[in-house]
XYZ file of C-alpha atoms in Angstrom:
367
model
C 13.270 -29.415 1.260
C 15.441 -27.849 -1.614
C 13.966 -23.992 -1.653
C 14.654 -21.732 -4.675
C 14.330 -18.175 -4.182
C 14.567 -15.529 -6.851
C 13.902 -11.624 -7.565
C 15.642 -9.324 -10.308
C 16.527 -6.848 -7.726
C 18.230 -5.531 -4.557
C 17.097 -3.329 -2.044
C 12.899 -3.067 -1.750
C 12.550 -6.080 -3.363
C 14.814 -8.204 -1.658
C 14.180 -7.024 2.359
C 11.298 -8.764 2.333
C 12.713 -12.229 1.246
C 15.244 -12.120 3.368
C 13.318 -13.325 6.599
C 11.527 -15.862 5.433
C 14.921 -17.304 3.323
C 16.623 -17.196 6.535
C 13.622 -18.925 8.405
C 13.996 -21.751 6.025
C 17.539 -22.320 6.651
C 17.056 -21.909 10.410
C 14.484 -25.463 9.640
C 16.908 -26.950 8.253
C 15.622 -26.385 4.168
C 18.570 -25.718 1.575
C 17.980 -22.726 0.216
C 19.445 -20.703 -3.080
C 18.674 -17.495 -4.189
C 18.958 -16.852 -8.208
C 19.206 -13.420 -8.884
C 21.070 -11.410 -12.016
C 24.628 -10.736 -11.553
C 24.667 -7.696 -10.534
C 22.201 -8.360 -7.229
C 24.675 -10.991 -6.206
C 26.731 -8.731 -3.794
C 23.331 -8.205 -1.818
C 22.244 -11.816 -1.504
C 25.522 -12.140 0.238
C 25.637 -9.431 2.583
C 22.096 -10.934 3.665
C 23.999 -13.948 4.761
C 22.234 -16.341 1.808
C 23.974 -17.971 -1.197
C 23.280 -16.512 -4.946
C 23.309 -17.856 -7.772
C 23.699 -16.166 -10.938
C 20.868 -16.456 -13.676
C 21.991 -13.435 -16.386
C 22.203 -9.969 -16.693
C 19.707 -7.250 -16.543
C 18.480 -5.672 -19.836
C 19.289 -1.926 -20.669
C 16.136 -0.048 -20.321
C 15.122 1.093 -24.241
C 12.099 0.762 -26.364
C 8.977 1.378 -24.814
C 10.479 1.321 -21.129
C 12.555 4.172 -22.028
C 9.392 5.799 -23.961
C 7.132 5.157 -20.892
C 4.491 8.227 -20.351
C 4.368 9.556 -16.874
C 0.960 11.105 -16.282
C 0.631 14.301 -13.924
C -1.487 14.298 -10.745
C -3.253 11.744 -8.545
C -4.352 8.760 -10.219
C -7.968 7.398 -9.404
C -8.612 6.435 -5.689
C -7.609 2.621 -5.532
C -7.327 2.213 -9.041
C -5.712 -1.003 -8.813
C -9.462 -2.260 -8.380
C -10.765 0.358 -10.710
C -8.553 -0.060 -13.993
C -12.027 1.383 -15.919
C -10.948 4.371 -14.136
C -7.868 5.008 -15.453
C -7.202 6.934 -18.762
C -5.225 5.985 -22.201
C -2.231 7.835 -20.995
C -2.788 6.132 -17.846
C -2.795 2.831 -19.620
C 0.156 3.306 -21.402
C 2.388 3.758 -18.754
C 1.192 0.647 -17.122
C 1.717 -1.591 -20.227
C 4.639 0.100 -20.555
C 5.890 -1.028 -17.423
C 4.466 -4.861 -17.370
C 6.460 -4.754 -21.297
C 9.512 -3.791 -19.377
C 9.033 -6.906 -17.057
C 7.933 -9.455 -19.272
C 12.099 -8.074 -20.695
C 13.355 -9.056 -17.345
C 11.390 -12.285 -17.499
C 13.105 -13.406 -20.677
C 16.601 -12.693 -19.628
C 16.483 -14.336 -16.205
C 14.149 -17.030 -17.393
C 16.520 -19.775 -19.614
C 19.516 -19.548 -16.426
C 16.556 -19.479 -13.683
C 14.846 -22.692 -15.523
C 17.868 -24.224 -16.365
C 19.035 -24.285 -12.958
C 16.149 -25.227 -11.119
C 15.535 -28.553 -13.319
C 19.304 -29.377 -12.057
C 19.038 -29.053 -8.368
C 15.270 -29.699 -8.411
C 13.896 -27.236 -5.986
C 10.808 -28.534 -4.237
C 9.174 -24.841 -4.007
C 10.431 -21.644 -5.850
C 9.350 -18.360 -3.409
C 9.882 -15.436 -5.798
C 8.920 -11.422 -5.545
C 6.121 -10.409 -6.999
C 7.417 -8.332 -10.396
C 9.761 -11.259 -10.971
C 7.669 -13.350 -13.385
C 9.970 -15.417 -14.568
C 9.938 -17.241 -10.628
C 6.168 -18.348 -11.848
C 8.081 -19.875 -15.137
C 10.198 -21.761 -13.446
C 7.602 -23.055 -11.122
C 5.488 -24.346 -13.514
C 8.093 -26.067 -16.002
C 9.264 -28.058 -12.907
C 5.827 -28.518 -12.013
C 6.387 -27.411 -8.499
C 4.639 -25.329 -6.349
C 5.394 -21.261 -7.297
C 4.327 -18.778 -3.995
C 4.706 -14.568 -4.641
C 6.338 -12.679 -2.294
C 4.696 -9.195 -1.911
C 6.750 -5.824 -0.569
C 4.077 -4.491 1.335
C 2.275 -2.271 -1.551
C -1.763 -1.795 -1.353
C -1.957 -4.098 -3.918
C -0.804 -6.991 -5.811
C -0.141 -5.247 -9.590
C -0.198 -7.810 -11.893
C 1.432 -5.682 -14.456
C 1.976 -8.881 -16.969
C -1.648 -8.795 -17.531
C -3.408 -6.249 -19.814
C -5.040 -4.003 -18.031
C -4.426 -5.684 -14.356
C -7.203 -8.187 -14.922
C -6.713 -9.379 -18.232
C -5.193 -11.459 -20.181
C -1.581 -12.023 -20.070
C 0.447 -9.625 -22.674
C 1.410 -11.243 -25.673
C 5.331 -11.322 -24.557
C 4.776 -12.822 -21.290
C 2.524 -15.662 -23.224
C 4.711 -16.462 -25.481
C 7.657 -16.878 -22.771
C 5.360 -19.469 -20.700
C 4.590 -21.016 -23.979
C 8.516 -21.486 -24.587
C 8.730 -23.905 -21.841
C 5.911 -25.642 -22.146
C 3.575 -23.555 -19.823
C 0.148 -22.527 -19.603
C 0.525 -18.567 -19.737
C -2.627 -17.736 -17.165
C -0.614 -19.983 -14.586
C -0.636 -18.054 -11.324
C 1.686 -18.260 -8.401
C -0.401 -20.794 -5.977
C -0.028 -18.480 -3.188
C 0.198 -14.826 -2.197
C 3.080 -13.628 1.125
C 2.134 -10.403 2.370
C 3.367 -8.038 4.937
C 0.747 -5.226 4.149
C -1.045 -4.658 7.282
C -4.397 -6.084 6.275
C -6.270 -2.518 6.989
C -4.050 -0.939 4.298
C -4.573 -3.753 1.847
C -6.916 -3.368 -0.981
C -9.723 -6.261 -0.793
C -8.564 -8.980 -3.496
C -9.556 -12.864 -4.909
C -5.888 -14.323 -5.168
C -5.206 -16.377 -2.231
C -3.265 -14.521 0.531
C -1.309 -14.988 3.583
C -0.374 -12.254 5.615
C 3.051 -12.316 7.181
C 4.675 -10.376 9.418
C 7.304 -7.451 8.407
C 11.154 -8.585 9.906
C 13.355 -6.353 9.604
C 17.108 -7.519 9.276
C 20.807 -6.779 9.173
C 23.250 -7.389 7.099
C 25.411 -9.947 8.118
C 28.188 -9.122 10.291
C 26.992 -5.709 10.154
C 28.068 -4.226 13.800
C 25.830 -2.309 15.786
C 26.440 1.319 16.261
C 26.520 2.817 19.415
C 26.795 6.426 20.366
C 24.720 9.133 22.248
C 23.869 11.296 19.104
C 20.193 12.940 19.471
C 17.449 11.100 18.061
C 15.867 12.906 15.171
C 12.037 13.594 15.139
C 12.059 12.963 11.490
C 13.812 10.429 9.408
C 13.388 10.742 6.158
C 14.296 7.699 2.878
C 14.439 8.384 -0.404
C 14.820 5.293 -3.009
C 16.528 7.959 -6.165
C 19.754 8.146 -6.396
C 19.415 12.430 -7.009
C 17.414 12.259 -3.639
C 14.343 14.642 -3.130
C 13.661 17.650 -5.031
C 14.641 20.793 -3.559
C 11.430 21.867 -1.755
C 11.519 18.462 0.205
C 14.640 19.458 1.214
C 13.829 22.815 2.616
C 11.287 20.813 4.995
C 13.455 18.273 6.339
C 16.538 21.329 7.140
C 13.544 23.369 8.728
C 12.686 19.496 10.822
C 16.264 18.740 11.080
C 15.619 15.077 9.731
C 17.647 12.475 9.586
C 18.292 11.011 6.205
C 18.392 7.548 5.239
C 19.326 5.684 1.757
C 16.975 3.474 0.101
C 14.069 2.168 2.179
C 14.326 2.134 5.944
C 14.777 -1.408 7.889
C 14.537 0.032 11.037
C 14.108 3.481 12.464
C 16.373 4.772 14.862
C 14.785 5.174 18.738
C 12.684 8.038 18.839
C 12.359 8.783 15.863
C 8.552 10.286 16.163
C 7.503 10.618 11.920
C 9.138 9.226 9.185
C 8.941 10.999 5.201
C 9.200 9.036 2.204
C 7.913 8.090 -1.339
C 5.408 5.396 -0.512
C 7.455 2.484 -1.543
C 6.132 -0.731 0.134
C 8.939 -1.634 1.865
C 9.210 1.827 3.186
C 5.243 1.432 4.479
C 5.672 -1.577 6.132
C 8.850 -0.908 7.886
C 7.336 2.591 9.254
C 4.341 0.658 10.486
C 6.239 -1.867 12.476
C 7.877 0.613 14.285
C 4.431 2.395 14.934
C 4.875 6.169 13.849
C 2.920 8.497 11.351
C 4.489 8.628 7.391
C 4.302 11.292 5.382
C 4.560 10.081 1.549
C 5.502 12.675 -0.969
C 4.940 10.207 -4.034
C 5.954 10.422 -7.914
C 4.406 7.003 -8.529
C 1.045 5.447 -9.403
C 1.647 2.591 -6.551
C 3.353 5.154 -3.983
C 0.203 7.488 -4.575
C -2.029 4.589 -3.559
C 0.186 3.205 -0.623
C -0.002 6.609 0.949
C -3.856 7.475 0.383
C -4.438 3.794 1.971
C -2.380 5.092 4.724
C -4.200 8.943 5.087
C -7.510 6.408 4.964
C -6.460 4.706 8.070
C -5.171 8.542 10.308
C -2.220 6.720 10.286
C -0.032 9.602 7.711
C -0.065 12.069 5.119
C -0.081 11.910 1.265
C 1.327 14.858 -0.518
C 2.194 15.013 -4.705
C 5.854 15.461 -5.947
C 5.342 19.041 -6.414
C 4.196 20.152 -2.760
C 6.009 23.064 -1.794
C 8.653 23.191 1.003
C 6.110 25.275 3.133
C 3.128 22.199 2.713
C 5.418 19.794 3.214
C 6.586 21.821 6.749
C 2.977 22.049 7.779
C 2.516 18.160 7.129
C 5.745 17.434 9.098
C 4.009 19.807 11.805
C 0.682 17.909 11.421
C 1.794 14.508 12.312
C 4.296 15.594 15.203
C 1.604 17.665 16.809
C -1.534 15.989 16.450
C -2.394 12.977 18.659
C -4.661 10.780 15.954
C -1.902 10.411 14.242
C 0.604 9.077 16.630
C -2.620 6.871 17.896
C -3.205 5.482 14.344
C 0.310 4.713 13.978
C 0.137 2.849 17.109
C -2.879 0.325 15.853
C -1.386 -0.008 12.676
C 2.215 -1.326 14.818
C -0.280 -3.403 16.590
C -1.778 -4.953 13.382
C 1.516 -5.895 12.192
C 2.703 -7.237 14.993
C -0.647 -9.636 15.264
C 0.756 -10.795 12.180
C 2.224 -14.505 11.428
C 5.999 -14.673 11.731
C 8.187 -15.997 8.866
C 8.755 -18.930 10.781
C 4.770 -19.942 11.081
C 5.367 -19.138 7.207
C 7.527 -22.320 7.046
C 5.556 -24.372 9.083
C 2.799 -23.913 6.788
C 4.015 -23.826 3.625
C 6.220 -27.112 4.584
C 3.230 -28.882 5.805
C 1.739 -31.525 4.082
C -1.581 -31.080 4.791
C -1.776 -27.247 4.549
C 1.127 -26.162 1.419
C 0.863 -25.173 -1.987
C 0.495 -27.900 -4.493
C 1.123 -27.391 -7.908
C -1.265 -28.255 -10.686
């Protein structure tokens, strides 16, 4: 089977297709992964083949205008979007506007080559909508990979639940497409007991993490840390974060971890759902400091569970020290942390994934 991969960016978004694009190939499966230019350098360090389908936009308009409310949003608002306020609102349509962009500039190279080498199944991440155009104008079978957030954010719909927004319509309706066309099926590594409870059809599969290709292994007897901290902004934490991890001697990481070094006994970061899932796999407490609507959700899931800490962007160096104290000190933690590595690990691998998804009797069909 021809497979056609695609996401509209590096790093948290394309860890998690990584495994499962490699399981393919392992089968036997041909497998491409279209991507804009300038996330071709990590599709090859993965050890997969890119293929170029345009350029990203320049953030402007309301992207660049996007609100950014203060303070905790609603406990699992995802499921609650009556809960949230017009600000609130705002910055979510916002956001899906700013996709529904990235849509429309991947979606004519993504279409165009897909209808040449006439993928049988196109696996693409869950923001990158223009995967479910593609899909559909082929009339093959479209399946969302998920990062490991809470929640599946369908932020091309108004208000979560809705409708699709009147940009993202008229781009299915451009080739042909019926715009409340959904991906057929769900991947997700969230550990089920993080997951918010949800009617699109899932299946859960296993966090892998992976190294680059021909990337060496290091060796050495430098101390483990007992806290490793990753942070996905390029300016890195703000200053009172800092403080903590000096006063923990932490050891930083770029970007969202893959795997955490041996012995490393808590891990801090912003929530990010790569960052979750990767933390749970290797079965210690998190503590998320989180800017974000999504991060502030992935890390109350996680406080609901014993298994971490959720603090806002603002803590102070000496809360964020007591956390950090918290979860090294106090057993529940380290206990939750363990169920949660168990739950994950209980999980289907990405090469069951293939199985099933290649199987006659049990894949994805498309309408």
């Amino acid at each position: 089977m021809r497979v056609l991969f695609t996401t509209w960016s590096s790093g948290g978004h394309l860890a998690p297709m990584v495994p499962l694009a490699r399981a393919f190939v392992a089968a036997g499966h041909q497998v491409r992964v279209a991507v804009p230019s300038g996330c071709a350098a990590a599709v090859a360090h993965a050890g997969l083949m890119s293929v170029p389908v345009g350029t990203l936009p320049k953030a402007s308009g309301a992207a660049a205008a996007a609100p950014r409310p203060r303070g905790h949003w609603p406990a699992d608002w995802p499921s609650r979007p009556e809960a949230l306020g017009p600000e609130q609102r705002g910055m979510l349509r916002a956001l899906g506007d700013k996709q529904v962009r990235i849509a429309e500039a991947m979606a004519q190279g993504l279409v165009a080559f897909a209808r040449c080498w006439q993928p049988g199944l196109v696996v693409h991440d869950a923001s990158t909508y223009a995967g479910t155009v593609a899909a559909a104008a082929l009339g093959v079978p479209a399946v969302g990979q998920m990062w490991g957030s809470a929640a599946l954010l369908r932020l091309d719909r108004q208000d979560l639940h809705g409708p699709p927004l009147p940009g993202y319509a008229r781009l299915m309706r451009r080739y042909g497409v019926e715009p409340a066309r959904e991906p057929d099926l769900w991947l997700d590594p969230c550990p089920p007991s993080l997951a918010l409870p949800s009617t699109v059809r899932r299946m859960a599969v296993r966090f892998i993490p992976y190294e680059h290709a021909g990337t060496p292994q290091r060796g050495g007897a430098a101390a483990a840390p007992r806290v490793c901290a990753a942070w996905d902004d390029a300016d890195g934490p703000p200053e009172a974060v800092r403080d903590a991890l000096r006063q923990a001697g932490a050891r930083r990481a770029p970007g969202p971890p893959q795997r955490l070094p041996a012995g490393c006994r808590a891990v801090l970061h912003q929530g990010g759902g790569a960052a979750v899932v990767a933390a749970a796999a290797s079965g210690v407490p998190q503590l998320v400091v989180a800017p974000r609507p999504e991060q502030q959700l992935n890390g109350a899931r996680l406080a609901l569970v014993g298994a971490g800490l959720l603090l806002p962007p603002d803590a102070p160096a000496v809360r964020v020290s007591a956390a950090l104290s918290g979860l090294l000190e106090q057993p529940s933690y380290a206990s939750a942390a363990r169920e949660l590595r168990a739950e994950v690990r209980s999980m289907p691998g990405p090469e069951e994934a293939v199985t099933w998804l290649t199987s006659p009797a049990q894949a994805p069909r498309a309408p």
